[in-house]
PDB file of C-alpha atoms and ligand atoms in Angstrom:
ATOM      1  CA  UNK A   1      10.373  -2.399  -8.890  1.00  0.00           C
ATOM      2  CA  UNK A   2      13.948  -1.843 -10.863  1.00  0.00           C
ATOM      3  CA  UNK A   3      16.660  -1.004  -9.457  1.00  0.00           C
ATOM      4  CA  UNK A   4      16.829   2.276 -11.080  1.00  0.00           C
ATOM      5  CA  UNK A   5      13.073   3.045 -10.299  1.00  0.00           C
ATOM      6  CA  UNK A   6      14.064   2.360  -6.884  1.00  0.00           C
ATOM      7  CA  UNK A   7      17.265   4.881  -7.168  1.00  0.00           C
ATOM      8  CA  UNK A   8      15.443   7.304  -8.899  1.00  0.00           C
ATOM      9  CA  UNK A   9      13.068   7.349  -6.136  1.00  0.00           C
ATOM     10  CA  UNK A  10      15.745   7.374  -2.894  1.00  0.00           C
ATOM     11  CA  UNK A  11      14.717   3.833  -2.141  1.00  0.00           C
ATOM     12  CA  UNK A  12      17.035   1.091  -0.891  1.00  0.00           C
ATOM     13  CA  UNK A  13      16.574  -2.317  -1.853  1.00  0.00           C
ATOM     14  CA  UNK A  14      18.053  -5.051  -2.906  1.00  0.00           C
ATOM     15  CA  UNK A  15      17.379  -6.610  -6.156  1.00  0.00           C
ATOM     16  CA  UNK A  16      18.113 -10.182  -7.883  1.00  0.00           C
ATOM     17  CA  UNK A  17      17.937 -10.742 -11.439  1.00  0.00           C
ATOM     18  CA  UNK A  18      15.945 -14.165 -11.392  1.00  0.00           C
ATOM     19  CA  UNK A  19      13.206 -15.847 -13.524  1.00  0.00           C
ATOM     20  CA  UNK A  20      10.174 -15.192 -10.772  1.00  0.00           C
ATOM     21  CA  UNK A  21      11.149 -16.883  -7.607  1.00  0.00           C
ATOM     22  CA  UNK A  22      13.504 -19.343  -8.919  1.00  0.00           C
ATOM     23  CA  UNK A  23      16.757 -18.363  -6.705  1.00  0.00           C
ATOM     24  CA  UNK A  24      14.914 -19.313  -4.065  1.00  0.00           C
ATOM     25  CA  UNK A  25      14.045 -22.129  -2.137  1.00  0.00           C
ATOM     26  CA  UNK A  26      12.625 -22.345   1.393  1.00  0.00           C
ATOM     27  CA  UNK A  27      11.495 -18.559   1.397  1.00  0.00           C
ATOM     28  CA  UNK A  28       8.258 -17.329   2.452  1.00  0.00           C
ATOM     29  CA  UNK A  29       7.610 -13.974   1.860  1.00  0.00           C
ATOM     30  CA  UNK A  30       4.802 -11.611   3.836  1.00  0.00           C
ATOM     31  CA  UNK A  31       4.368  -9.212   1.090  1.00  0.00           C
ATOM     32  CA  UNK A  32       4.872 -10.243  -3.170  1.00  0.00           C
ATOM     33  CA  UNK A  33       4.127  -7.405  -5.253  1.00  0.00           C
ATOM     34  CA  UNK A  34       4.167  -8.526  -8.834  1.00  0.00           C
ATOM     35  CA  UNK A  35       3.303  -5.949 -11.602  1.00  0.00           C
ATOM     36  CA  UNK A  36       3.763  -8.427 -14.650  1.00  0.00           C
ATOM     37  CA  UNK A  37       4.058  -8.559 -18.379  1.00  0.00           C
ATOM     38  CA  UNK A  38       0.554  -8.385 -18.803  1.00  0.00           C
ATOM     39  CA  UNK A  39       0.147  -7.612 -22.565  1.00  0.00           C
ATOM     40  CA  UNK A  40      -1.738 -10.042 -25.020  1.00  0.00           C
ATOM     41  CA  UNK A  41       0.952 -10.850 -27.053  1.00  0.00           C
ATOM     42  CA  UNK A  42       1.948 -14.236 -29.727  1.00  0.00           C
ATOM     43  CA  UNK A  43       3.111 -17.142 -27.083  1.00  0.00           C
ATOM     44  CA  UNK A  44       6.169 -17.032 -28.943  1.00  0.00           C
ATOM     45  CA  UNK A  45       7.158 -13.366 -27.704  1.00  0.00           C
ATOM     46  CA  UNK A  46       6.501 -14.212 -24.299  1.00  0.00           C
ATOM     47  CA  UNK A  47       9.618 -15.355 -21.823  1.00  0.00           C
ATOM     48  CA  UNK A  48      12.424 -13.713 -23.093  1.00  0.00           C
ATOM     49  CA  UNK A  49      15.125 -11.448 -22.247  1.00  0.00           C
ATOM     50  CA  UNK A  50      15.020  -8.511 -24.087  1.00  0.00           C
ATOM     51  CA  UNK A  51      13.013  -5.173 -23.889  1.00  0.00           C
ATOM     52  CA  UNK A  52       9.615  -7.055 -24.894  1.00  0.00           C
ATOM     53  CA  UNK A  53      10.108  -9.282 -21.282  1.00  0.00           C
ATOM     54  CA  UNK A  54       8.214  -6.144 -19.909  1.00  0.00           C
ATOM     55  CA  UNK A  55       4.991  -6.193 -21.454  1.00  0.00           C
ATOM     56  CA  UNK A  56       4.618  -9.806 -23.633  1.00  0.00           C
ATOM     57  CA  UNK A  57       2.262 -11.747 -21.516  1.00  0.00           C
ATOM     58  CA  UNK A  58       1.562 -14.425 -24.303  1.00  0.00           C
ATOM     59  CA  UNK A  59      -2.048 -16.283 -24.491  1.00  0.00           C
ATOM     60  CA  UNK A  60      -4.333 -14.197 -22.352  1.00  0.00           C
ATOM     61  CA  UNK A  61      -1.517 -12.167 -21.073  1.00  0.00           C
ATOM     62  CA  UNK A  62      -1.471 -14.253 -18.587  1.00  0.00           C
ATOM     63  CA  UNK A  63       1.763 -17.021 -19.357  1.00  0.00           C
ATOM     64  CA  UNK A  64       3.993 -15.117 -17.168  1.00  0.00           C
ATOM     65  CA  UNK A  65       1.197 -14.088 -14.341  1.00  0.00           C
ATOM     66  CA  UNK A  66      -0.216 -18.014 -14.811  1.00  0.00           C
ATOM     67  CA  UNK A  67       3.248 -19.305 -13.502  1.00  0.00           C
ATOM     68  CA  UNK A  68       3.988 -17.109 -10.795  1.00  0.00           C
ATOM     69  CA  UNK A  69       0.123 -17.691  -9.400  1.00  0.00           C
ATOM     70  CA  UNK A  70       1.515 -21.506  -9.297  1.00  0.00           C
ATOM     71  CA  UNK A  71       4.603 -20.808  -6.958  1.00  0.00           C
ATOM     72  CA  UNK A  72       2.293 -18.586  -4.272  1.00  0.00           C
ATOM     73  CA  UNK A  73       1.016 -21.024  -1.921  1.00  0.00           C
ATOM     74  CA  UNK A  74       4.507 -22.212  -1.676  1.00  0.00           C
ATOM     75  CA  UNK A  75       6.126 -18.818  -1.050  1.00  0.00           C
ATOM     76  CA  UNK A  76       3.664 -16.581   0.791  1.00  0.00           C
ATOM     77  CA  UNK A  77       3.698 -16.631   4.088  1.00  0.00           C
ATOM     78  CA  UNK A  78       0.406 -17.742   6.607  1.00  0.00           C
ATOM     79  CA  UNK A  79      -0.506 -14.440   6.980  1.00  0.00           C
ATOM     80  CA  UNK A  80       1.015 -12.850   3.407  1.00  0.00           C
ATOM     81  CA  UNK A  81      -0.457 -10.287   1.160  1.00  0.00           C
ATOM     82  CA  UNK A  82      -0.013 -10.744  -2.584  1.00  0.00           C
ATOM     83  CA  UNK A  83      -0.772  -7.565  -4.974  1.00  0.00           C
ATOM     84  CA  UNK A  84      -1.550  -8.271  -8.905  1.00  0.00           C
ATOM     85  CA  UNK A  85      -1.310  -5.885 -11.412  1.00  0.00           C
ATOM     86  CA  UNK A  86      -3.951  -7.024 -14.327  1.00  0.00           C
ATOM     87  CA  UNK A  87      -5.647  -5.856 -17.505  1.00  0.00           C
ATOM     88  CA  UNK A  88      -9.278  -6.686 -18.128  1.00  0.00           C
ATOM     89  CA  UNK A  89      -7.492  -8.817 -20.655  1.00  0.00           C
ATOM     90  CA  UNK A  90      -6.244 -10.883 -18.400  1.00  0.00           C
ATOM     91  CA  UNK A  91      -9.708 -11.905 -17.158  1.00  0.00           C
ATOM     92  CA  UNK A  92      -9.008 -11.268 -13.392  1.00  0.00           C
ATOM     93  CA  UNK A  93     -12.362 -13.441 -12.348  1.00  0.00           C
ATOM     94  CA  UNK A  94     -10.361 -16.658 -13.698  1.00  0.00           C
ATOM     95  CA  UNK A  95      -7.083 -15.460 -12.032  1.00  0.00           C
ATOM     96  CA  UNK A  96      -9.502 -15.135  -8.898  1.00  0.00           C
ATOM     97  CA  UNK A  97     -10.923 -18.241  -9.482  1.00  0.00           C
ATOM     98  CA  UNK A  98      -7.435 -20.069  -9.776  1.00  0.00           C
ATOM     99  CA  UNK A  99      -6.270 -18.385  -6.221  1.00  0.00           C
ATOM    100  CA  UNK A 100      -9.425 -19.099  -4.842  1.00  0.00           C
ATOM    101  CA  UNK A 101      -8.874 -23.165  -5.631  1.00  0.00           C
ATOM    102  CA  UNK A 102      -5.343 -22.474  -3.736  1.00  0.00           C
ATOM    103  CA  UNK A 103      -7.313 -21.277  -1.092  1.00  0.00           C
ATOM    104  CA  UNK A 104      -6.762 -17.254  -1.302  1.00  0.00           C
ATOM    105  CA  UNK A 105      -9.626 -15.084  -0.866  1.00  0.00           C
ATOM    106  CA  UNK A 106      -9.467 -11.389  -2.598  1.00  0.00           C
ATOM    107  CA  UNK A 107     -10.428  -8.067  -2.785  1.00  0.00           C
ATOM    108  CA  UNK A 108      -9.909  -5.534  -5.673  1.00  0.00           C
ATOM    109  CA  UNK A 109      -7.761  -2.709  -4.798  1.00  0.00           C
ATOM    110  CA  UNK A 110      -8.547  -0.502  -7.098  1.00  0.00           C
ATOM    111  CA  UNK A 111      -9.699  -0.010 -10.724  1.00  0.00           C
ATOM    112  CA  UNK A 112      -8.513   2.498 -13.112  1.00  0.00           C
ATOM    113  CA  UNK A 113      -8.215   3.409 -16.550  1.00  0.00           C
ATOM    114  CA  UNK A 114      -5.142   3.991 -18.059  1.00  0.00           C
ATOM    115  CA  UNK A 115      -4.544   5.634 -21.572  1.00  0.00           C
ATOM    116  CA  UNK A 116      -6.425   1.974 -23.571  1.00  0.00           C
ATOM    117  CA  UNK A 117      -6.019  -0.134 -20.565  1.00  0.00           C
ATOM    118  CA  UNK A 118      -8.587  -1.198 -18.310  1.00  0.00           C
ATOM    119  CA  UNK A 119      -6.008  -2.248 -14.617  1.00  0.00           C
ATOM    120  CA  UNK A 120      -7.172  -3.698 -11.689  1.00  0.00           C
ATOM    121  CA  UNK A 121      -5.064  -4.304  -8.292  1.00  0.00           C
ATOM    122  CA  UNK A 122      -5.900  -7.691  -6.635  1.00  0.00           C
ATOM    123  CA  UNK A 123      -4.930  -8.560  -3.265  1.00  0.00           C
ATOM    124  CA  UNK A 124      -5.026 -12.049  -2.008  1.00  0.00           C
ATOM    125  CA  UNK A 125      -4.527 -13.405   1.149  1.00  0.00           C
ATOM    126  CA  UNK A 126      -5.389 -16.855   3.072  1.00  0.00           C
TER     127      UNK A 126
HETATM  128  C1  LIG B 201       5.337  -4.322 -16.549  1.00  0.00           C
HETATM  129  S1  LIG B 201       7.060  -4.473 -16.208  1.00  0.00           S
HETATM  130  C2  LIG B 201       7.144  -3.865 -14.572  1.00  0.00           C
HETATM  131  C3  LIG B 201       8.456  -3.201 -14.305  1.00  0.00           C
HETATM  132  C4  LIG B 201       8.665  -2.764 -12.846  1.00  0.00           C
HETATM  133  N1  LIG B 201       8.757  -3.954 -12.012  1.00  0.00           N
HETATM  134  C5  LIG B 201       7.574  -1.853 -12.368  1.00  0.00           C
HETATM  135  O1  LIG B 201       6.744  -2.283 -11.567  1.00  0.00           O
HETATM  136  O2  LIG B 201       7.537  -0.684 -12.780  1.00  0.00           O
HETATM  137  C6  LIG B 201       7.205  -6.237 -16.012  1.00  0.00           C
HETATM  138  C7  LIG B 201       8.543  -6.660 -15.432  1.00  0.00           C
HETATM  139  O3  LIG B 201       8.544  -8.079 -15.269  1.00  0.00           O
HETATM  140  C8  LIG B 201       9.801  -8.580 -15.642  1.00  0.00           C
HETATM  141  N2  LIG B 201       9.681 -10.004 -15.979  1.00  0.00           N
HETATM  142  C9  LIG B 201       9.145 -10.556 -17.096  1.00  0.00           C
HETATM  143  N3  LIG B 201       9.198 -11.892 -17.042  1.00  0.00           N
HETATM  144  C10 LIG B 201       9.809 -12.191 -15.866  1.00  0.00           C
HETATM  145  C11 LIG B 201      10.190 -13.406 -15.249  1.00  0.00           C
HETATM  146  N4  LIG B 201       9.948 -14.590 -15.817  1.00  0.00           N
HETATM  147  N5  LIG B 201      10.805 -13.347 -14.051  1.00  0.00           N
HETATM  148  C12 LIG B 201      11.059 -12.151 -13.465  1.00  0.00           C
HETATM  149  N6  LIG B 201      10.733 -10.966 -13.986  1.00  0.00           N
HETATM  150  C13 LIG B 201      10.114 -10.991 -15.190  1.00  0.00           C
HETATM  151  C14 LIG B 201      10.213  -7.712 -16.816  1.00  0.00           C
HETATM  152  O4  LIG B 201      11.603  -7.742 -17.039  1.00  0.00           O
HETATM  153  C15 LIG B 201       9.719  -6.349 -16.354  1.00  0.00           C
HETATM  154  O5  LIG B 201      10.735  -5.722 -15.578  1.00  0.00           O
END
């Protein structure tokens, strides 16, 4: 969540400006909520820093998503939750299939249709 979704909302938080994870180091986190740039999009529009950063996902959608998927053994703690904002475009059985090979099981949150988009919320856990 922003900062000024947060505000906007009377939440506190704080919030680091970081590419995924990458500030830190020995963390493990018991919650990671990641609602991603999900959007199909040319590779080379995916990554940046500008306004496009919040919906380019690249090949599949999935550039951004693929990395962070990567750094969640490492970061979640024993008994941590991770959420997952996809599209169907994302094909969230191979994202399954990836955490699943990490050794996450999931469930599907919910499903819903939204204006074109077909979301699904994934939780994994170990
Ligand atoms: C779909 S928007 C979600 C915005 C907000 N977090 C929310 O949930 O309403 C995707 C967010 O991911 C951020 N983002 C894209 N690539 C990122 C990266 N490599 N590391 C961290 N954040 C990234 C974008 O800047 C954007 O804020």
């Amino acid at each position: 969540m922003s900062l000024s979704t947060a505000l906007q909302n009377k939440i506190l938080l704080d919030a680091i400006n970081m590419d995924l994870v990458s500030c830190f180091v020995n963390n493990k986190f018991d919650v990671i909520i990641f609602n991603p740039p999900y959007v199909v999009t040319e590779s080379a529009e995916c990554g940046g820093c500008g306004i496009e950063a919040s919906w380019a996902g690249g090949i599949k959608g999935r550039e951004i998503i693929d990395r962070l998927l990567d750094m969640i053994p490492k970061y979640l703690s024993p008994d941590g939750i991770f959420y997952l904002l996809l599209i169907k475009e994302n094909i969230p059985t191979e994202v399954v299939q990836i955490m699943f090979k990490y050794g996450f099981k999931s469930e599907t949150i919910i499903t819903r249709q939204v204006r074109n988009e077909q979301q699904v919320v994934l939780k994994f856990y170990r």
